């Protein structure tokens, strides 16, 4: 399954006049207010978000899983799926692999396929939260933090393997998410667990190529329900500082206690030059992994306000690894990802409409009402024409969900793959 | 201080062309998609939200209060303030009084003033959470739920007084918010407290005029920090059912535990014909009483989606008492209220753009992606031109915050009242 | 595997003197303070908690499952396991089956086995949250609330089957837990979903034998992450009232939003005569299903305070169905259940030490300090000798965890069953 | 009001026999199990908790305050109250002053009074969250983080004043709690606010005497309801590290988001040598400031488990400043504080009963069940006889609440001070 340029051009003809009208009207309005529309569109076009290889099939919960039809069952098919997303949206130009679920058989072939689809290999993800068949040691009681040296060594070696695999594909960062923690008071010695984790991370860090980054994720709970070793950004930052300059904190939107002010965390990490990556999703209760922007789109906009500020004002902070990390329990995974990509672009576009100078002036005046007016003024703008134009400029479609359905993509995939396939790792 | 029609007309001239362009463009687009724009504008014009008399001065926290300049210090000035809000926005055509803070001296004069400003007297609010000077009994350990009969009788008598006062002004409902509860395990017998409350409410209900409603508020915590007698909608509904047909549940957005699905509560109450009123505000942590729509505007939109549905489909549910219940710690209270009114109108307008038939069809198909597209399609629309037009049609201003500042209202108020006035009850 | 009386007697000899010393000392102290120790012990002996058939193997999370050795792989072995628990603790004299995981092949044999182990069949549980192999309709988008009549009918028929199965075994209640809800705003029409659920429950209710109860569980979220049809006790109670006198609300400790006051819910439900059952577990974040009493033992005690009060003062409320509903991710399931049973007995014993007359008097005096002293006085008492005595009186062991290990039960089970068995439903 | 030694001796005679029986029985049991009871009692006797000067009168909420009778209205009376607490409990041998509420008129006299009562001056607290009469600059929009240099300088100067006042009294640390933050998105530039705070703290740090510590408190929200500059331990630690070796993080139990694992924070801060102080209270919803141990006593025990571990194993961490920070809305403040002191001693005593070697061994075995047994074994022990003995050894009373009432302390205070006094700062 590959979407052809002709299909896209053909699809776009229908909506073009309508798009042009909307775009011209909006551009005219924005320009009058001093916005540089071309610049915004150019930034939108450049913005690329990685698709995780495990998000292309149906997800589930501990109560079960309802599978979806035509899921990709091997790496090549996963790349195909990302190719579809990228062809339509032109914002999914990267994939983030999960090892051991996605170990390539033939590296050259895989790279060639990705090149043809214009997809890069973004951060690679290790897995020390599940036991693999025939594994010598078990991660039941932790991996990098385990009290057993043999377990820690196995987990370190796995991470070094992952770096090696990623290196062959052109990845430039390793993402470490640890499930390590405890389910009951007393189970862990917090200090020992923390120090073991620090030592293990240092050992992995030693194996990191010079131009790589190590991204350390945090999460307050699940799958452990009493404590997690890297429970918040403070712990992650401490560990990153303990490793060195190439280690950074990675923020996943769903990995916070209720009511956390995530935008402030993002901002302070950028100030310190230590924000390394970002996992997008949305949630109402916990790490619900819902479609980006489906529950709290204004919070996403506020986060992008900080990210835009940081990209402009914090040269000390590196370029970020952007990824969607959602689970698709009741939607077609590809449609879900398209909706996520749209929501990200929307939040980014609106954040780019904030007049930072005006905002700064209002802040200095303590004019709280005006600060809010400025943010809400940007947020209330219907930016869809800008996103459409950015996509069109890059060769994508005006309306990706609509195009996906018009082109009957899912049925094509089912035809090619059969109905009841299951993606590796699910 | 009274805003004159001429001032409004004069102010509007500047922005009219711009408004017309935006409105025409949007109307054209919406009409093509089958929306009846005139009908939407008419609904927006009719929608009126009560301003609570205690929200016209600066609020505070237990850590202190930073006062604002030119606050209204007596009822007449409070009505003046509501008059300003209504003149500009044409959506604040009601006031909700709080007794004993706002007992009129001269009922006829007060009614005349309100009539002249086109303001109605909405629900009246009793206060049994504070001791009044020279009160015989104390509410320290509860009011309607108190174990002491004398305290309960005082609280019941006060509520009957409030009905009487409201009746003279044309109010048609009594809002009962109880702080009753406990700070420590064991302090209260839950069952006794609940039954006392039920009995007390029944006694008040007996004094309710035939065309009145009793609105029973709920809240999980604060100012009591272990238990609250009416802790949630289930408890409120039980008490309302125990009173009779004229008793209803009142929902205050800030009165919920973290992550509550408020729109579902609203929907089920309407199904049962028992949603009586609504207090608008916004919050991130608890009952923060922030400006409506300043934190979670999408959640507000989802609630309005249910309210719009209920208004169309639930004839069993009465017309609602709408009120803003916010506290203004760092903003000019009038500007804060204008921002709240705008946010309410925006959420209502967007909810009116949802195609309910299309949504129902998608729901029946279990097309979750399309359900989301429909909601987000409405939400992403920039509806400001519609709200502006609704205001213009009613004689209000295009942009209320801007007009408020252009007309220099606050400085006028300070000139008339002095800087360091304090509103009753604050 | 069956534990013999001789093994128990033999085991108890070692600790008996120590137990007697402790028991005599405590009894002496308590008696001086007016406590009727014999009565307390008798209540403790009578108190029996059902073990759910699905809690005898290792649980897992959506991130995977680490299996345990020697798990029971069929109903007979599950009953054996409950038999072990009951032999040691004498408080696990019931089992709660889950259909379709535990459909008996030979009813007579199963009943005979249970009788021999002195185990009753408590509430039976239906499952409409997973699709069974070869099922005609899917529950992906709901069961009793589904918009499709065919799906609802399948779910209703399943529940009627479950009643039938339970009836053959001597069960007297059906527990309905619905996962029904939605993952995204707009997916469900709340009112339709609620009414469908009410109608479906009524159909099931019609099939309920006269001496049966229907227990309706509620839960705010998971596995649906935006809304759940029966989201709280208010919704459950409304549905139970809609069904009739034999329908009740079931409270599961983990099924609440953060910071909920569960003891108040329990108390008010008893006041209304509508608390039907109770699922014990503990949690820190969400529905973590941890060992009872492992995180918030004082909260459990406060709940038992209400339960004890209700058992004494609310004849309108029926006897409750007690069950443990925990998941065992890192502990031997049987040891985990023993710790849960101990924690339940402890909380019950401490609640029985509260002097209800003294408490009532302090409450009437608003002597909050004394109310707390009374509760904490009971809670601070070391009641282990009382629980030990209650067990001894019934033929159990002094210290169940210790005995379980001394008797080498797990290794016996592994020997009999093999290491890598997996329980049905896991 | 001063409690005389004779009164205490006299009071103790009644309960002594009972205490001795309990103590001897418990000691015998504990000694058999290898516990060194004398050592535990000695540690309990040495443990002293500071009473904050503002906690001696009734607290309130934003909805009002119900005052208590006989409150201390000036510093001398506050010290008297602490003297009463210390005479009875022998664990309240310190007071923590709040400036400007408690500026001494006559330093020598105040010191003499404190010496006579055996009370030390613990950490002094600055106040930049309220405007003082005649203050030149306002803290409405922040203090140390304010965008205005003049405001920051006023706040810095105030902190230096506080150090100076504390120095004259013998204090050795300054506690900085900042209310600084924002109520609305956009109001603050997070990075500017953070850097201003860091710079201001550095300026204060320069004025810190060599043998002093600076304790930096954190809090997620209230009185600001969108963001707080020092929102969590990570931010506090970053600021402390930015100041230098004498700056530390202070943990207040109520200053956390729902479900935070506080014991882990405490543990990791000790590992890093950066835990400087501790504010005790309890809460169910937010910063409720309830009596210590009244809601989650097991969580308090788990925290003490970490504190005990840290005191033994983390020489890199300094001695902690212990303080109760509760608010007394419905209890006699002195009785409330006595209950808090009891709960702290209880948690400490139970934590001292944990066999750390046994625990470590079980942790290394991943014997989660045993880890829990060890913790719960200690927690289930009734340690009241140990606490009584520690008090008796130091000259205090067996049962402080009981003694306080027997000695009719509150009525004495009312006689001396009158009923309707109000403490400064309330």
GROMACS .gro file of N, CA and C in nm, chain B residues 141 146-147 184-192 194-195 198 226-235 237-238 257-261 263-272 298 302 305-306 309-310 313-314 316 359-360 363-364 366 368 371-372 375, chain C residues 141 146-147 184-192 194-195 198 226-235 237-238 257-261 263-272 298 302 305-306 309-310 313-314 316 359-360 363-366 368 371-372 375:
model
  363
  567UNK      N    1  -2.044   2.439   6.382
  567UNK     CA    2  -2.056   2.294   6.364
  567UNK      C    3  -2.174   2.257   6.275
  572UNK      N    4  -2.703   2.062   6.171
  572UNK     CA    5  -2.652   2.067   6.308
  572UNK      C    6  -2.728   1.972   6.402
  573UNK      N    7  -2.658   1.917   6.498
  573UNK     CA    8  -2.726   1.829   6.594
  573UNK      C    9  -2.817   1.910   6.687
  610UNK      N   10  -1.294   1.626   6.066
  610UNK     CA   11  -1.221   1.510   6.116
  610UNK      C   12  -1.310   1.386   6.119
  611UNK      N   13  -1.252   1.270   6.092
  611UNK     CA   14  -1.326   1.146   6.106
  611UNK      C   15  -1.388   1.136   6.245
  612UNK      N   16  -1.512   1.094   6.250
  612UNK     CA   17  -1.580   1.077   6.378
  612UNK      C   18  -1.656   1.199   6.424
  613UNK      N   19  -1.620   1.316   6.373
  613UNK     CA   20  -1.683   1.440   6.419
  613UNK      C   21  -1.835   1.437   6.399
  614UNK      N   22  -1.876   1.387   6.282
  614UNK     CA   23  -2.018   1.382   6.247
  614UNK      C   24  -2.066   1.238   6.239
  615UNK      N   25  -2.191   1.219   6.273
  615UNK     CA   26  -2.258   1.097   6.232
  615UNK      C   27  -2.319   1.126   6.096
  616UNK      N   28  -2.268   1.058   5.992
  616UNK     CA   29  -2.310   1.092   5.855
  616UNK      C   30  -2.462   1.080   5.838
  617UNK      N   31  -2.518   0.977   5.897
  617UNK     CA   32  -2.661   0.953   5.876
  617UNK      C   33  -2.745   1.060   5.945
  618UNK      N   34  -2.708   1.094   6.067
  618UNK     CA   35  -2.781   1.199   6.139
  618UNK      C   36  -2.771   1.331   6.065
  620UNK      N   37  -2.719   1.382   5.755
  620UNK     CA   38  -2.795   1.378   5.630
  620UNK      C   39  -2.945   1.392   5.658
  621UNK      N   40  -2.992   1.322   5.758
  621UNK     CA   41  -3.135   1.328   5.788
  621UNK      C   42  -3.175   1.465   5.841
  624UNK      N   43  -3.205   1.680   5.543
  624UNK     CA   44  -3.328   1.652   5.469
  624UNK      C   45  -3.448   1.715   5.538
  652UNK      N   46  -1.289   1.719   5.579
  652UNK     CA   47  -1.297   1.572   5.584
  652UNK      C   48  -1.423   1.524   5.513
  653UNK      N   49  -1.536   1.584   5.547
  653UNK     CA   50  -1.660   1.544   5.479
  653UNK      C   51  -1.751   1.664   5.461
  654UNK      N   52  -1.834   1.659   5.361
  654UNK     CA   53  -1.938   1.760   5.339
  654UNK      C   54  -2.070   1.686   5.329
  655UNK      N   55  -2.171   1.738   5.393
  655UNK     CA   56  -2.298   1.664   5.399
  655UNK      C   57  -2.354   1.639   5.258
  656UNK      N   58  -2.355   1.745   5.177
  656UNK     CA   59  -2.404   1.727   5.038
  656UNK      C   60  -2.280   1.722   4.950
  657UNK      N   61  -2.222   1.603   4.941
  657UNK     CA   62  -2.088   1.594   4.882
  657UNK      C   63  -2.087   1.584   4.731
  658UNK      N   64  -2.197   1.538   4.672
  658UNK     CA   65  -2.196   1.522   4.527
  658UNK      C   66  -2.338   1.527   4.472
  659UNK      N   67  -2.350   1.514   4.341
  659UNK     CA   68  -2.481   1.526   4.278
  659UNK      C   69  -2.578   1.419   4.326
  660UNK      N   70  -2.525   1.301   4.360
  660UNK     CA   71  -2.610   1.193   4.409
  660UNK      C   72  -2.680   1.233   4.538
  661UNK      N   73  -2.604   1.294   4.629
  661UNK     CA   74  -2.661   1.337   4.757
  661UNK      C   75  -2.760   1.451   4.735
  663UNK      N   76  -2.934   1.521   4.466
  663UNK     CA   77  -3.054   1.470   4.399
  663UNK      C   78  -3.145   1.397   4.497
  664UNK      N   79  -3.084   1.319   4.585
  664UNK     CA   80  -3.159   1.245   4.687
  664UNK      C   81  -3.238   1.343   4.775
  683UNK      N   82  -1.461   1.652   4.250
  683UNK     CA   83  -1.331   1.591   4.274
  683UNK      C   84  -1.249   1.595   4.145
  684UNK      N   85  -1.117   1.580   4.156
  684UNK     CA   86  -1.033   1.581   4.036
  684UNK      C   87  -1.083   1.484   3.929
  685UNK      N   88  -1.085   1.531   3.805
  685UNK     CA   89  -1.113   1.447   3.688
  685UNK      C   90  -1.260   1.407   3.671
  686UNK      N   91  -1.350   1.464   3.750
  686UNK     CA   92  -1.492   1.432   3.734
  686UNK      C   93  -1.538   1.460   3.591
  687UNK      N   94  -1.627   1.376   3.543
  687UNK     CA   95  -1.690   1.400   3.414
  687UNK      C   96  -1.820   1.478   3.439
  689UNK      N   97  -1.991   1.686   3.243
  689UNK     CA   98  -2.092   1.689   3.137
  689UNK      C   99  -2.187   1.568   3.147
  690UNK      N  100  -2.135   1.457   3.193
  690UNK     CA  101  -2.222   1.341   3.210
  690UNK      C  102  -2.321   1.363   3.324
  691UNK      N  103  -2.276   1.423   3.432
  691UNK     CA  104  -2.366   1.455   3.543
  691UNK      C  105  -2.478   1.546   3.495
  692UNK      N  106  -2.439   1.650   3.423
  692UNK     CA  107  -2.535   1.746   3.369
  692UNK      C  108  -2.638   1.675   3.283
  693UNK      N  109  -2.590   1.585   3.201
  693UNK     CA  110  -2.677   1.516   3.107
  693UNK      C  111  -2.778   1.427   3.179
  694UNK      N  112  -2.731   1.352   3.276
  694UNK     CA  113  -2.820   1.258   3.346
  694UNK      C  114  -2.921   1.335   3.432
  695UNK      N  115  -2.878   1.444   3.492
  695UNK     CA  116  -2.973   1.525   3.569
  695UNK      C  117  -3.084   1.580   3.479
  696UNK      N  118  -3.048   1.620   3.360
  696UNK     CA  119  -3.150   1.670   3.267
  696UNK      C  120  -3.247   1.558   3.226
  697UNK      N  121  -3.188   1.441   3.203
  697UNK     CA  122  -3.272   1.325   3.170
  697UNK      C  123  -3.378   1.303   3.277
  698UNK      N  124  -3.337   1.322   3.402
  698UNK     CA  125  -3.429   1.300   3.513
  698UNK      C  126  -3.511   1.425   3.545
  724UNK      N  127  -1.241   2.366   2.649
  724UNK     CA  128  -1.303   2.256   2.577
  724UNK      C  129  -1.402   2.181   2.666
  728UNK      N  130  -1.795   2.106   2.601
  728UNK     CA  131  -1.860   1.975   2.612
  728UNK      C  132  -1.982   1.982   2.704
  731UNK      N  133  -2.249   2.139   2.510
  731UNK     CA  134  -2.306   2.041   2.417
  731UNK      C  135  -2.420   1.965   2.485
  732UNK      N  136  -2.401   1.927   2.610
  732UNK     CA  137  -2.507   1.855   2.683
  732UNK      C  138  -2.623   1.949   2.715
  735UNK      N  139  -2.823   2.004   2.411
  735UNK     CA  140  -2.900   1.883   2.385
  735UNK      C  141  -3.021   1.875   2.478
  736UNK      N  142  -2.997   1.902   2.604
  736UNK     CA  143  -3.105   1.896   2.703
  736UNK      C  144  -3.213   1.999   2.676
  739UNK      N  145  -3.407   1.847   2.393
  739UNK     CA  146  -3.465   1.713   2.402
  739UNK      C  147  -3.525   1.676   2.537
  740UNK      N  148  -3.508   1.761   2.638
  740UNK     CA  149  -3.556   1.724   2.770
  740UNK      C  150  -3.662   1.822   2.820
  742UNK      N  151  -3.879   1.764   3.015
  742UNK     CA  152  -3.902   1.736   3.156
  742UNK      C  153  -3.814   1.823   3.247
  785UNK      N  154  -2.425   1.390   1.440
  785UNK     CA  155  -2.361   1.330   1.556
  785UNK      C  156  -2.432   1.201   1.595
  786UNK      N  157  -2.562   1.206   1.598
  786UNK     CA  158  -2.640   1.087   1.635
  786UNK      C  159  -2.611   0.973   1.538
  789UNK      N  160  -2.278   0.828   1.606
  789UNK     CA  161  -2.283   0.749   1.730
  789UNK      C  162  -2.344   0.613   1.704
  790UNK      N  163  -2.449   0.610   1.626
  790UNK     CA  164  -2.514   0.482   1.595
  790UNK      C  165  -2.422   0.391   1.514
  792UNK      N  166  -2.108   0.383   1.563
  792UNK     CA  167  -1.985   0.367   1.641
  792UNK      C  168  -1.865   0.423   1.565
  794UNK      N  169  -1.632   0.652   1.601
  794UNK     CA  170  -1.578   0.738   1.706
  794UNK      C  171  -1.496   0.853   1.647
  797UNK      N  172  -1.738   1.115   1.527
  797UNK     CA  173  -1.796   1.188   1.642
  797UNK      C  174  -1.700   1.298   1.686
  798UNK      N  175  -1.574   1.263   1.694
  798UNK     CA  176  -1.475   1.363   1.737
  798UNK      C  177  -1.461   1.473   1.633
  801UNK      N  178  -1.749   1.721   1.674
  801UNK     CA  179  -1.733   1.810   1.790
  801UNK      C  180  -1.619   1.909   1.767
  993UNK      N  181  -1.800  -0.165   2.180
  993UNK     CA  182  -1.864  -0.036   2.204
  993UNK      C  183  -1.975  -0.046   2.307
  998UNK      N  184  -2.521  -0.070   2.486
  998UNK     CA  185  -2.491  -0.058   2.343
  998UNK      C  186  -2.610  -0.004   2.263
  999UNK      N  187  -2.579   0.072   2.160
  999UNK     CA  188  -2.688   0.123   2.076
  999UNK      C  189  -2.751   0.010   1.993
 1036UNK      N  190  -1.390   0.883   2.416
 1036UNK     CA  191  -1.376   1.018   2.360
 1036UNK      C  192  -1.507   1.097   2.371
 1037UNK      N  193  -1.494   1.226   2.393
 1037UNK     CA  194  -1.613   1.312   2.393
 1037UNK      C  195  -1.691   1.292   2.263
 1038UNK      N  196  -1.822   1.284   2.276
 1038UNK     CA  197  -1.907   1.270   2.159
 1038UNK      C  198  -1.936   1.126   2.120
 1039UNK      N  199  -1.849   1.035   2.163
 1039UNK     CA  200  -1.866   0.894   2.123
 1039UNK      C  201  -2.002   0.839   2.163
 1040UNK      N  202  -2.043   0.870   2.285
 1040UNK     CA  203  -2.170   0.821   2.339
 1040UNK      C  204  -2.270   0.934   2.356
 1041UNK      N  205  -2.396   0.904   2.339
 1041UNK     CA  206  -2.500   0.990   2.392
 1041UNK      C  207  -2.526   0.942   2.535
 1042UNK      N  208  -2.492   1.027   2.632
 1042UNK     CA  209  -2.499   0.984   2.773
 1042UNK      C  210  -2.640   0.936   2.810
 1043UNK      N  211  -2.739   1.007   2.761
 1043UNK     CA  212  -2.876   0.975   2.801
 1043UNK      C  213  -2.921   0.842   2.741
 1044UNK      N  214  -2.889   0.822   2.615
 1044UNK     CA  215  -2.924   0.695   2.551
 1044UNK      C  216  -2.853   0.579   2.619
 1046UNK      N  217  -2.746   0.561   2.918
 1046UNK     CA  218  -2.801   0.537   3.052
 1046UNK      C  219  -2.936   0.465   3.044
 1047UNK      N  220  -3.018   0.510   2.953
 1047UNK     CA  221  -3.150   0.448   2.942
 1047UNK      C  222  -3.141   0.305   2.891
 1050UNK      N  223  -3.044   0.102   3.184
 1050UNK     CA  224  -3.158   0.082   3.275
 1050UNK      C  225  -3.252  -0.025   3.219
 1078UNK      N  226  -1.288   0.815   2.895
 1078UNK     CA  227  -1.353   0.945   2.896
 1078UNK      C  228  -1.478   0.942   2.984
 1079UNK      N  229  -1.561   0.842   2.964
 1079UNK     CA  230  -1.681   0.832   3.047
 1079UNK      C  231  -1.715   0.686   3.074
 1080UNK      N  232  -1.780   0.662   3.186
 1080UNK     CA  233  -1.831   0.529   3.218
 1080UNK      C  234  -1.980   0.546   3.247
 1081UNK      N  235  -2.061   0.457   3.194
 1081UNK     CA  236  -2.206   0.474   3.207
 1081UNK      C  237  -2.247   0.480   3.354
 1082UNK      N  238  -2.198   0.384   3.433
 1082UNK     CA  239  -2.230   0.385   3.577
 1082UNK      C  240  -2.108   0.441   3.649
 1083UNK      N  241  -2.100   0.572   3.653
 1083UNK     CA  242  -1.974   0.635   3.694
 1083UNK      C  243  -1.958   0.649   3.844
 1084UNK      N  244  -2.068   0.653   3.919
 1084UNK     CA  245  -2.054   0.671   4.063
 1084UNK      C  246  -2.175   0.611   4.135
 1085UNK      N  247  -2.174   0.622   4.266
 1085UNK     CA  248  -2.280   0.561   4.346
 1085UNK      C  249  -2.416   0.622   4.313
 1086UNK      N  250  -2.418   0.748   4.277
 1086UNK     CA  251  -2.544   0.812   4.243
 1086UNK      C  252  -2.609   0.746   4.123
 1087UNK      N  253  -2.528   0.717   4.021
 1087UNK     CA  254  -2.580   0.652   3.902
 1087UNK      C  255  -2.622   0.508   3.932
 1089UNK      N  256  -2.719   0.384   4.219
 1089UNK     CA  257  -2.840   0.386   4.303
 1089UNK      C  258  -2.963   0.415   4.219
 1090UNK      N  259  -2.950   0.509   4.127
 1090UNK     CA  260  -3.060   0.544   4.038
 1090UNK      C  261  -3.105   0.421   3.958
 1109UNK      N  262  -1.298   0.843   4.237
 1109UNK     CA  263  -1.207   0.950   4.197
 1109UNK      C  264  -1.113   0.982   4.315
 1110UNK      N  265  -1.000   1.046   4.286
 1110UNK     CA  266  -0.908   1.080   4.395
 1110UNK      C  267  -0.978   1.154   4.509
 1111UNK      N  268  -0.944   1.114   4.632
 1111UNK     CA  269  -0.987   1.184   4.754
 1111UNK      C  270  -1.133   1.163   4.791
 1112UNK      N  271  -1.203   1.074   4.722
 1112UNK     CA  272  -1.344   1.049   4.759
 1112UNK      C  273  -1.356   1.008   4.906
 1113UNK      N  274  -1.465   1.053   4.967
 1113UNK     CA  275  -1.496   1.008   5.102
 1113UNK      C  276  -1.587   0.886   5.091
 1115UNK      N  277  -1.637   0.634   5.304
 1115UNK     CA  278  -1.714   0.594   5.422
 1115UNK      C  279  -1.848   0.666   5.427
 1116UNK      N  280  -1.850   0.789   5.378
 1116UNK     CA  281  -1.977   0.861   5.375
 1116UNK      C  282  -2.074   0.797   5.275
 1117UNK      N  283  -2.022   0.759   5.161
 1117UNK     CA  284  -2.106   0.691   5.061
 1117UNK      C  285  -2.167   0.564   5.121
 1118UNK      N  286  -2.081   0.486   5.185
 1118UNK     CA  287  -2.124   0.361   5.248
 1118UNK      C  288  -2.236   0.389   5.349
 1119UNK      N  289  -2.217   0.492   5.426
 1119UNK     CA  290  -2.311   0.524   5.533
 1119UNK      C  291  -2.447   0.566   5.477
 1120UNK      N  292  -2.445   0.651   5.376
 1120UNK     CA  293  -2.572   0.701   5.321
 1120UNK      C  294  -2.646   0.588   5.248
 1121UNK      N  295  -2.570   0.503   5.181
 1121UNK     CA  296  -2.636   0.390   5.114
 1121UNK      C  297  -2.704   0.298   5.216
 1122UNK      N  298  -2.639   0.277   5.328
 1122UNK     CA  299  -2.701   0.194   5.433
 1122UNK      C  300  -2.827   0.261   5.489
 1123UNK      N  301  -2.818   0.392   5.507
 1123UNK     CA  302  -2.934   0.467   5.555
 1123UNK      C  303  -3.053   0.443   5.462
 1124UNK      N  304  -3.026   0.438   5.333
 1124UNK     CA  305  -3.132   0.419   5.234
 1124UNK      C  306  -3.163   0.271   5.211
 1150UNK      N  307  -0.611   0.315   5.773
 1150UNK     CA  308  -0.700   0.394   5.858
 1150UNK      C  309  -0.831   0.423   5.784
 1154UNK      N  310  -1.210   0.339   5.903
 1154UNK     CA  311  -1.322   0.435   5.904
 1154UNK      C  312  -1.442   0.379   5.828
 1157UNK      N  313  -1.600   0.134   6.051
 1157UNK     CA  314  -1.677   0.205   6.153
 1157UNK      C  315  -1.819   0.228   6.103
 1158UNK      N  316  -1.832   0.269   5.979
 1158UNK     CA  317  -1.966   0.291   5.922
 1158UNK      C  318  -2.040   0.159   5.902
 1161UNK      N  319  -2.162   0.038   6.230
 1161UNK     CA  320  -2.276   0.120   6.269
 1161UNK      C  321  -2.401   0.078   6.192
 1162UNK      N  322  -2.385   0.058   6.062
 1162UNK     CA  323  -2.499   0.019   5.979
 1162UNK      C  324  -2.554  -0.117   6.018
 1165UNK      N  325  -2.754  -0.046   6.327
 1165UNK     CA  326  -2.859   0.056   6.328
 1165UNK      C  327  -2.945   0.063   6.203
 1166UNK      N  328  -2.911  -0.011   6.101
 1166UNK     CA  329  -2.986   0.000   5.976
 1166UNK      C  330  -3.050  -0.133   5.937
 1168UNK      N  331  -3.297  -0.170   5.776
 1168UNK     CA  332  -3.347  -0.156   5.640
 1168UNK      C  333  -3.246  -0.205   5.536
 1211UNK      N  334  -1.912   0.783   7.155
 1211UNK     CA  335  -1.892   0.861   7.033
 1211UNK      C  336  -2.012   0.951   7.007
 1212UNK      N  337  -2.129   0.896   7.020
 1212UNK     CA  338  -2.250   0.974   6.997
 1212UNK      C  339  -2.255   1.092   7.094
 1215UNK      N  340  -2.018   1.353   6.985
 1215UNK     CA  341  -2.069   1.420   6.865
 1215UNK      C  342  -2.176   1.522   6.904
 1216UNK      N  343  -2.262   1.487   6.995
 1216UNK     CA  344  -2.367   1.581   7.037
 1216UNK      C  345  -2.308   1.702   7.109
 1217UNK      N  346  -2.193   1.680   7.176
 1217UNK     CA  347  -2.123   1.792   7.242
 1217UNK      C  348  -2.037   1.871   7.145
 1218UNK      N  349  -2.030   1.832   7.019
 1218UNK     CA  350  -1.934   1.890   6.925
 1218UNK      C  351  -1.792   1.888   6.983
 1220UNK      N  352  -1.498   1.767   6.911
 1220UNK     CA  353  -1.428   1.706   6.798
 1220UNK      C  354  -1.301   1.635   6.841
 1223UNK      N  355  -1.403   1.301   6.987
 1223UNK     CA  356  -1.443   1.209   6.879
 1223UNK      C  357  -1.319   1.143   6.820
 1224UNK      N  358  -1.218   1.226   6.793
 1224UNK     CA  359  -1.095   1.171   6.736
 1224UNK      C  360  -1.025   1.078   6.834
 1227UNK      N  361  -1.197   0.736   6.825
 1227UNK     CA  362  -1.162   0.658   6.706
 1227UNK      C  363  -1.017   0.611   6.712
   0.00000   0.00000   0.00000
